[in-house]
């Protein structure tokens, strides 16, 4: 049995951004607040979206104060901006940070963000959320999660519940064509990790499995292509669909140990989300695989790194090897080569392991670690 939750409307394909006014009308929405960041504003995309709306007679306001790894302070500023206007929906325009910010701004109301962190579940809808991702990607356009950082405690808080599931997702791969190599690589690996973790999770179910396997088939061959040639439209389109399916997969299953351990690295050392996932993925996969060998072997086969006839053990060996190789190919650093201070890293390992466990994600891993085992895994990925 499984409970499946999806956006009410997903428009997908090159150029679907142009359908935004029509989709809003179809959903009875007419007074959007756009939540985005300075980069999207300076790129001209915000102006393009506002022009699109005004040409259809829809007046919008834009909050451009989103910061990477959205903080409580930035969310509060967005909520204050929202309160000064008359809005009936919130549009998140950009990468994971604007979409995650839009979700919290739409839902929070007068409450404190820390009161909303997992294991709290927020299901009652706030304002309708429209997600327009510009990366492939966090998959946030189709998930019931948002992640907000408490800058005082350096904690990335996972906030969960149906309230955060966008009502509408506009998934237009053309918005990713201009994205640089590092962003393409990091967000693409994040998508792959979503698919693999959803598939091996204790919450896995046949619906999420189908999305996860499809995502793996799309992402594995197309990520190197999109990185090698940012204008490769076929690869970009496949990555955008794969990222969406990866998001649907983990939203209806879960993420697991990689994400649990990744959030504290991002919070304490300001490593981007996809990059910290990539640092962890090969080692955590090797450690977890003995507990779910057939499931990891399925992943290897879906990605095409193992033949159908190969034994599970052999396929998993190839999977771990392939994950190390893609990190090398995409120049993913280790925490050490990223430049993290060794003393600070060592001092924080215990706290990071505790924060990883508290998020709940490691509990869905096929092999569930204790604090000391997580510390050991952090030590293993260091160099
Ligand atoms: Fe992620």
Short mmCIF file of C-alpha atoms and ligand atoms in Angstrom, two decimals:
data_model
loop_
_atom_site.label_atom_id
_atom_site.label_comp_id
_atom_site.label_asym_id
_atom_site.label_seq_id
_atom_site.Cartn_x
_atom_site.Cartn_y
_atom_site.Cartn_z
CA UNK A 1 0.00 0.00 0.00
CA UNK A 2 1.11 3.53 -0.63
CA UNK A 3 -0.35 7.02 -0.50
CA UNK A 4 0.58 8.93 -3.66
CA UNK A 5 0.55 12.71 -3.88
CA UNK A 6 1.23 14.74 -7.01
CA UNK A 7 0.79 18.34 -8.20
CA UNK A 8 -2.68 18.98 -9.59
CA UNK A 9 -1.21 20.21 -12.87
CA UNK A 10 2.18 19.57 -14.44
CA UNK A 11 2.92 21.25 -17.76
CA UNK A 12 6.09 19.85 -19.27
CA UNK A 13 8.07 20.54 -22.43
CA UNK A 14 10.13 23.15 -24.23
CA UNK A 15 8.36 26.52 -24.15
CA UNK A 16 5.60 25.67 -21.63
CA UNK A 17 6.54 28.73 -19.61
CA UNK A 18 4.37 30.64 -22.09
CA UNK A 19 1.34 28.71 -20.78
CA UNK A 20 1.68 30.17 -17.28
CA UNK A 21 -1.18 32.72 -17.62
CA UNK A 22 -3.50 30.06 -19.02
CA UNK A 23 -2.65 27.60 -16.23
CA UNK A 24 -3.24 30.25 -13.59
CA UNK A 25 -6.64 31.02 -15.13
CA UNK A 26 -7.46 27.32 -15.28
CA UNK A 27 -6.82 27.15 -11.52
CA UNK A 28 -8.77 30.31 -10.75
CA UNK A 29 -5.66 32.26 -9.71
CA UNK A 30 -5.01 35.86 -10.69
CA UNK A 31 -2.83 37.70 -8.12
CA UNK A 32 0.55 35.96 -7.89
CA UNK A 33 3.52 36.84 -5.76
CA UNK A 34 6.70 35.74 -7.55
CA UNK A 35 9.47 34.54 -5.23
CA UNK A 36 12.92 34.53 -6.81
CA UNK A 37 16.54 35.62 -6.39
CA UNK A 38 18.77 38.39 -7.65
CA UNK A 39 20.39 36.09 -10.21
CA UNK A 40 17.08 35.26 -11.91
CA UNK A 41 16.23 38.95 -11.84
CA UNK A 42 19.52 39.97 -13.45
CA UNK A 43 19.23 37.22 -16.07
CA UNK A 44 16.06 38.87 -17.40
CA UNK A 45 13.86 35.85 -16.68
CA UNK A 46 11.85 37.60 -13.97
CA UNK A 47 11.04 40.45 -16.32
CA UNK A 48 10.06 37.95 -19.01
CA UNK A 49 7.65 36.20 -16.64
CA UNK A 50 6.13 39.45 -15.37
CA UNK A 51 5.67 40.66 -18.94
CA UNK A 52 4.02 37.37 -19.86
CA UNK A 53 1.60 37.83 -16.98
CA UNK A 54 0.87 41.51 -17.56
CA UNK A 55 0.21 40.83 -21.27
CA UNK A 56 -2.55 38.49 -20.07
CA UNK A 57 -3.92 41.11 -17.67
CA UNK A 58 -2.40 39.55 -14.56
CA UNK A 59 -0.68 41.95 -12.16
CA UNK A 60 2.17 40.43 -10.14
CA UNK A 61 4.65 41.53 -7.49
CA UNK A 62 8.10 40.03 -7.11
CA UNK A 63 10.11 39.30 -3.98
CA UNK A 64 13.75 38.94 -5.07
CA UNK A 65 15.33 38.40 -1.66
CA UNK A 66 15.82 34.63 -1.86
CA UNK A 67 19.26 33.50 -0.68
CA UNK A 68 21.06 30.19 -1.35
CA UNK A 69 20.21 27.67 1.37
CA UNK A 70 17.19 29.82 2.34
CA UNK A 71 17.40 31.20 5.85
CA UNK A 72 14.62 31.96 8.32
CA UNK A 73 15.44 35.68 8.01
CA UNK A 74 14.97 35.60 4.23
CA UNK A 75 11.69 33.71 4.66
CA UNK A 76 10.47 36.29 7.20
CA UNK A 77 11.33 39.07 4.74
CA UNK A 78 9.38 37.25 2.03
CA UNK A 79 6.37 36.81 4.34
CA UNK A 80 6.42 40.54 5.21
CA UNK A 81 6.53 41.36 1.48
CA UNK A 82 3.62 38.99 0.83
CA UNK A 83 1.56 40.63 3.56
CA UNK A 84 1.91 44.06 1.91
CA UNK A 85 0.11 42.88 -1.21
CA UNK A 86 -3.12 41.12 -2.06
CA UNK A 87 -2.08 37.72 -3.36
CA UNK A 88 -3.91 34.49 -4.05
CA UNK A 89 -0.89 32.32 -4.90
CA UNK A 90 2.90 32.17 -4.72
CA UNK A 91 5.15 31.37 -7.68
CA UNK A 92 8.64 29.97 -6.98
CA UNK A 93 10.85 30.87 -9.94
CA UNK A 94 14.42 29.57 -10.09
CA UNK A 95 16.50 26.73 -8.67
CA UNK A 96 15.84 24.81 -5.47
CA UNK A 97 16.25 27.82 -3.19
CA UNK A 98 13.52 30.04 -4.75
CA UNK A 99 11.10 27.12 -5.05
CA UNK A 100 11.73 26.00 -1.45
CA UNK A 101 11.40 29.62 -0.26
CA UNK A 102 8.12 30.08 -2.13
CA UNK A 103 6.75 26.98 -0.44
CA UNK A 104 7.52 28.20 3.06
CA UNK A 105 6.33 31.76 2.34
CA UNK A 106 3.03 30.36 1.05
CA UNK A 107 2.49 28.13 4.08
CA UNK A 108 4.09 29.66 7.20
CA UNK A 109 1.61 32.35 8.20
CA UNK A 110 2.36 33.67 11.70
CA UNK A 111 4.22 30.57 12.85
CA UNK A 112 7.94 30.12 13.53
CA UNK A 113 9.80 28.02 10.96
CA UNK A 114 11.53 25.80 13.60
CA UNK A 115 8.07 24.75 14.81
CA UNK A 116 7.41 23.34 11.33
CA UNK A 117 10.51 21.14 11.02
CA UNK A 118 10.29 17.34 10.82
CA UNK A 119 8.90 15.25 12.40
CA UNK A 120 6.11 17.89 12.30
CA UNK A 121 3.86 17.33 9.28
CA UNK A 122 2.10 20.35 7.80
CA UNK A 123 -0.78 19.20 5.66
CA UNK A 124 -3.36 22.02 5.67
CA UNK A 125 -2.80 24.05 2.50
CA UNK A 126 -1.57 27.63 2.60
CA UNK A 127 -1.69 29.73 -0.55
CA UNK A 128 -1.51 27.65 -3.75
CA UNK A 129 2.11 27.13 -4.83
CA UNK A 130 3.27 27.30 -8.46
CA UNK A 131 6.81 25.97 -9.09
CA UNK A 132 8.83 27.00 -12.14
CA UNK A 133 12.22 25.26 -11.83
CA UNK A 134 15.21 26.52 -13.80
CA UNK A 135 17.51 23.62 -12.91
CA UNK A 136 17.28 19.85 -13.35
CA UNK A 137 17.20 19.57 -10.37
CA UNK A 138 15.95 19.29 -6.92
CA UNK A 139 12.59 18.00 -8.12
CA UNK A 140 11.12 20.39 -5.54
CA UNK A 141 8.41 21.27 -8.08
CA UNK A 142 6.80 17.92 -7.30
CA UNK A 143 7.68 17.25 -3.67
CA UNK A 144 5.96 17.69 -0.33
CA UNK A 145 9.16 18.98 1.27
CA UNK A 146 11.06 22.21 1.74
CA UNK A 147 14.42 22.74 3.42
CA UNK A 148 15.07 25.95 5.39
CA UNK A 149 18.31 26.81 7.21
CA UNK A 150 18.43 28.09 10.78
CA UNK A 151 21.43 30.43 10.55
CA UNK A 152 21.74 30.61 14.36
CA UNK A 153 22.28 26.88 14.78
CA UNK A 154 23.59 26.09 11.28
CA UNK A 155 20.86 23.50 10.85
CA UNK A 156 19.15 22.66 7.57
CA UNK A 157 15.60 21.94 8.68
CA UNK A 158 13.59 19.47 6.65
CA UNK A 159 9.94 20.56 6.64
CA UNK A 160 7.43 18.05 5.39
CA UNK A 161 3.75 17.78 4.55
CA UNK A 162 1.19 18.14 1.78
CA UNK A 163 1.09 21.91 2.36
CA UNK A 164 4.42 22.16 0.51
CA UNK A 165 3.33 20.19 -2.56
CA UNK A 166 2.95 22.64 -5.45
CA UNK A 167 -0.50 22.79 -6.99
CA UNK A 168 1.08 23.60 -10.37
CA UNK A 169 4.50 22.74 -11.83
CA UNK A 170 5.72 24.37 -15.03
CA UNK A 171 8.63 22.20 -16.19
CA UNK A 172 10.32 23.87 -19.17
CA UNK A 173 13.78 22.49 -20.00
CA UNK A 174 14.56 25.55 -22.13
CA UNK A 175 15.06 27.45 -18.86
CA UNK A 176 18.05 25.19 -18.09
CA UNK A 177 19.90 25.72 -21.39
CA UNK A 178 21.99 28.60 -20.06
CA UNK A 179 23.02 26.93 -16.82
CA UNK A 180 26.79 26.56 -16.24
CA UNK A 181 28.65 23.27 -15.92
CA UNK A 182 29.08 23.19 -12.13
CA UNK A 183 25.39 23.88 -11.47
CA UNK A 184 24.34 21.34 -14.11
CA UNK A 185 26.61 18.69 -12.61
CA UNK A 186 25.66 19.29 -8.96
CA UNK A 187 21.92 19.52 -9.49
CA UNK A 188 22.01 16.54 -11.89
CA UNK A 189 23.76 14.33 -9.33
CA UNK A 190 21.18 15.43 -6.73
CA UNK A 191 18.47 14.12 -9.08
CA UNK A 192 20.26 10.81 -9.48
CA UNK A 193 20.60 10.47 -5.71
CA UNK A 194 16.86 11.17 -5.30
CA UNK A 195 16.04 8.32 -7.67
CA UNK A 196 18.45 5.81 -6.12
CA UNK A 197 17.51 6.66 -2.52
CA UNK A 198 13.78 6.52 -3.31
CA UNK A 199 14.29 3.08 -4.84
CA UNK A 200 16.32 1.57 -1.99
CA UNK A 201 14.32 3.33 0.78
CA UNK A 202 12.28 1.40 3.31
CA UNK A 203 9.37 3.55 2.07
CA UNK A 204 9.72 2.28 -1.50
CA UNK A 205 6.54 1.27 -3.31
CA UNK A 206 5.72 0.20 -6.87
CA UNK A 207 4.55 3.67 -7.97
CA UNK A 208 7.65 5.44 -6.69
CA UNK A 209 9.81 2.60 -8.08
CA UNK A 210 8.57 3.21 -11.62
CA UNK A 211 9.38 6.92 -11.36
CA UNK A 212 12.79 6.20 -9.80
CA UNK A 213 13.87 3.66 -12.42
CA UNK A 214 12.74 5.92 -15.25
CA UNK A 215 14.66 8.80 -13.70
CA UNK A 216 17.82 6.70 -13.46
CA UNK A 217 17.51 5.61 -17.11
CA UNK A 218 17.18 9.24 -18.17
CA UNK A 219 19.75 10.86 -15.90
CA UNK A 220 22.72 8.50 -16.10
CA UNK A 221 23.44 8.77 -19.85
CA UNK A 222 22.28 12.37 -20.24
CA UNK A 223 24.06 14.07 -17.33
CA UNK A 224 27.53 13.81 -18.94
CA UNK A 225 26.05 15.04 -22.23
CA UNK A 226 24.41 18.09 -20.63
CA UNK A 227 27.67 18.85 -18.83
CA UNK A 228 29.78 18.47 -21.97
CA UNK A 229 27.49 20.64 -24.10
CA UNK A 230 25.14 22.99 -22.20
CA UNK A 231 23.13 23.59 -25.37
CA UNK A 232 22.39 19.87 -25.97
CA UNK A 233 18.61 20.17 -26.06
CA UNK A 234 17.89 16.43 -26.07
CA UNK A 235 20.07 15.90 -23.01
CA UNK A 236 18.56 18.93 -21.23
CA UNK A 237 15.03 17.71 -21.94
CA UNK A 238 15.84 14.22 -20.65
CA UNK A 239 17.48 15.67 -17.52
CA UNK A 240 14.46 17.87 -16.80
CA UNK A 241 12.08 14.91 -17.04
CA UNK A 242 14.47 12.76 -14.99
CA UNK A 243 14.72 15.41 -12.28
CA UNK A 244 10.92 15.72 -12.11
CA UNK A 245 10.52 11.94 -11.89
CA UNK A 246 13.25 11.75 -9.25
CA UNK A 247 11.35 14.34 -7.23
CA UNK A 248 8.06 12.46 -7.62
CA UNK A 249 9.86 9.26 -6.62
CA UNK A 250 11.30 10.49 -3.34
CA UNK A 251 8.26 12.59 -2.46
CA UNK A 252 6.21 9.39 -2.59
CA UNK A 253 8.91 7.19 -1.05
CA UNK A 254 11.71 9.04 0.76
CA UNK A 255 15.32 10.01 0.59
CA UNK A 256 17.72 8.16 2.88
CA UNK A 257 21.19 8.24 4.38
CA UNK A 258 22.96 10.31 1.70
CA UNK A 259 20.50 13.19 2.16
CA UNK A 260 20.51 12.78 5.93
CA UNK A 261 24.31 13.18 6.02
CA UNK A 262 24.40 15.79 3.26
CA UNK A 263 22.29 18.46 4.97
CA UNK A 264 24.73 19.00 7.90
CA UNK A 265 27.68 19.33 5.48
CA UNK A 266 25.76 21.98 3.58
CA UNK A 267 24.64 23.78 6.71
CA UNK A 268 28.02 23.93 8.49
CA UNK A 269 30.36 24.34 5.52
CA UNK A 270 28.11 25.95 2.88
CA UNK A 271 28.69 23.24 0.32
CA UNK A 272 25.94 23.20 -2.32
CA UNK A 273 23.31 20.50 -1.81
CA UNK A 274 24.09 18.48 -4.92
CA UNK A 275 27.82 18.63 -4.30
CA UNK A 276 27.60 17.37 -0.72
CA UNK A 277 25.35 14.54 -1.95
CA UNK A 278 27.91 13.67 -4.61
CA UNK A 279 30.75 13.62 -2.04
CA UNK A 280 28.82 11.04 0.00
CA UNK A 281 27.12 8.93 -2.65
CA UNK A 282 29.83 6.32 -3.53
CA UNK A 283 30.87 5.59 0.07
CA UNK A 284 27.33 5.53 1.48
CA UNK A 285 26.18 3.29 -1.38
CA UNK A 286 29.01 0.81 -0.74
CA UNK A 287 28.18 0.78 2.99
CA UNK A 288 24.40 0.41 2.49
CA UNK A 289 24.30 -2.03 -0.42
CA UNK A 290 24.79 -5.32 1.47
CA UNK A 291 21.43 -4.72 3.16
CA UNK A 292 19.54 -4.41 -0.16
CA UNK A 293 21.73 -5.97 -2.81
CA UNK A 294 18.95 -6.77 -5.34
CA UNK A 295 17.58 -3.21 -5.16
CA UNK A 296 20.97 -1.58 -5.72
CA UNK A 297 21.62 -4.08 -8.53
CA UNK A 298 18.35 -2.94 -10.18
CA UNK A 299 19.68 0.62 -10.03
CA UNK A 300 22.93 -0.44 -11.71
CA UNK A 301 20.98 -2.14 -14.50
CA UNK A 302 18.58 0.80 -14.97
CA UNK A 303 21.54 3.15 -15.26
CA UNK A 304 23.13 0.79 -17.76
CA UNK A 305 26.35 0.27 -15.81
CA UNK A 306 25.65 -3.48 -15.42
CA UNK A 307 24.30 -6.07 -17.84
CA UNK A 308 20.89 -7.61 -17.15
CA UNK A 309 22.45 -11.06 -16.72
CA UNK A 310 25.12 -9.95 -14.26
CA UNK A 311 24.87 -11.17 -10.64
CA UNK A 312 23.54 -8.75 -8.03
CA UNK A 313 26.92 -8.65 -6.30
CA UNK A 314 28.71 -7.94 -9.57
CA UNK A 315 26.19 -5.27 -10.58
CA UNK A 316 26.54 -3.47 -7.25
CA UNK A 317 30.32 -3.53 -7.61
CA UNK A 318 29.95 -1.80 -10.95
CA UNK A 319 27.50 0.71 -9.46
CA UNK A 320 29.94 1.80 -6.75
CA UNK A 321 32.75 1.99 -9.30
CA UNK A 322 30.57 4.06 -11.66
CA UNK A 323 29.63 6.49 -8.87
CA UNK A 324 33.32 7.05 -8.07
CA UNK A 325 34.01 7.52 -11.77
CA UNK A 326 31.26 10.08 -12.41
CA UNK A 327 32.52 12.10 -9.43
CA UNK A 328 35.98 12.08 -10.99
CA UNK A 329 34.60 12.96 -14.43
CA UNK A 330 32.53 15.85 -13.03
CA UNK A 331 35.40 17.10 -10.83
CA UNK A 332 33.52 16.56 -7.56
CA UNK A 333 35.90 17.43 -4.70
CA UNK A 334 36.19 15.61 -1.38
CA UNK A 335 35.53 17.70 1.75
CA UNK A 336 39.33 18.01 2.04
CA UNK A 337 39.96 19.19 -1.54
CA UNK A 338 36.91 21.48 -1.29
CA UNK A 339 38.94 23.36 1.33
CA UNK A 340 37.08 22.51 4.51
CA UNK A 341 39.12 23.09 7.67
CA UNK A 342 40.10 19.70 9.11
CA UNK A 343 39.93 20.72 12.77
CA UNK A 344 36.46 22.19 12.38
CA UNK A 345 35.33 19.11 10.42
CA UNK A 346 36.57 16.77 13.16
CA UNK A 347 35.05 18.92 15.91
CA UNK A 348 31.64 18.94 14.24
CA UNK A 349 31.38 15.26 13.24
CA UNK A 350 29.48 14.18 16.33
CA UNK A 351 26.96 17.04 16.04
CA UNK A 352 26.59 16.47 12.28
CA UNK A 353 25.90 12.77 12.86
CA UNK A 354 23.28 13.63 15.49
CA UNK A 355 21.63 16.18 13.18
CA UNK A 356 21.66 13.65 10.32
CA UNK A 357 19.88 11.08 12.49
CA UNK A 358 17.39 13.63 13.87
CA UNK A 359 16.20 14.49 10.34
CA UNK A 360 14.74 10.98 10.11
CA UNK A 361 16.18 10.28 6.66
CA UNK A 362 18.78 7.70 7.80
CA UNK A 363 15.95 5.68 9.35
CA UNK A 364 14.66 4.98 5.84
CA UNK A 365 18.02 3.67 4.63
CA UNK A 366 18.15 -0.06 3.91
CA UNK A 367 21.01 -0.27 6.43
CA UNK A 368 20.31 2.00 9.41
CA UNK A 369 23.38 3.49 11.10
CA UNK A 370 23.94 4.72 14.63
CA UNK A 371 25.79 7.95 15.46
CA UNK A 372 29.20 6.27 15.56
CA UNK A 373 28.69 4.63 12.18
CA UNK A 374 27.72 7.96 10.63
CA UNK A 375 30.83 9.56 12.13
CA UNK A 376 32.84 6.72 10.58
CA UNK A 377 31.26 7.35 7.16
CA UNK A 378 32.02 11.10 7.41
CA UNK A 379 35.64 10.20 8.20
CA UNK A 380 35.74 7.87 5.21
CA UNK A 381 34.61 10.56 2.72
CA UNK A 382 37.02 13.20 4.07
CA UNK A 383 40.08 12.63 1.88
FE1 LIG B 1 18.24 16.47 -2.86
#
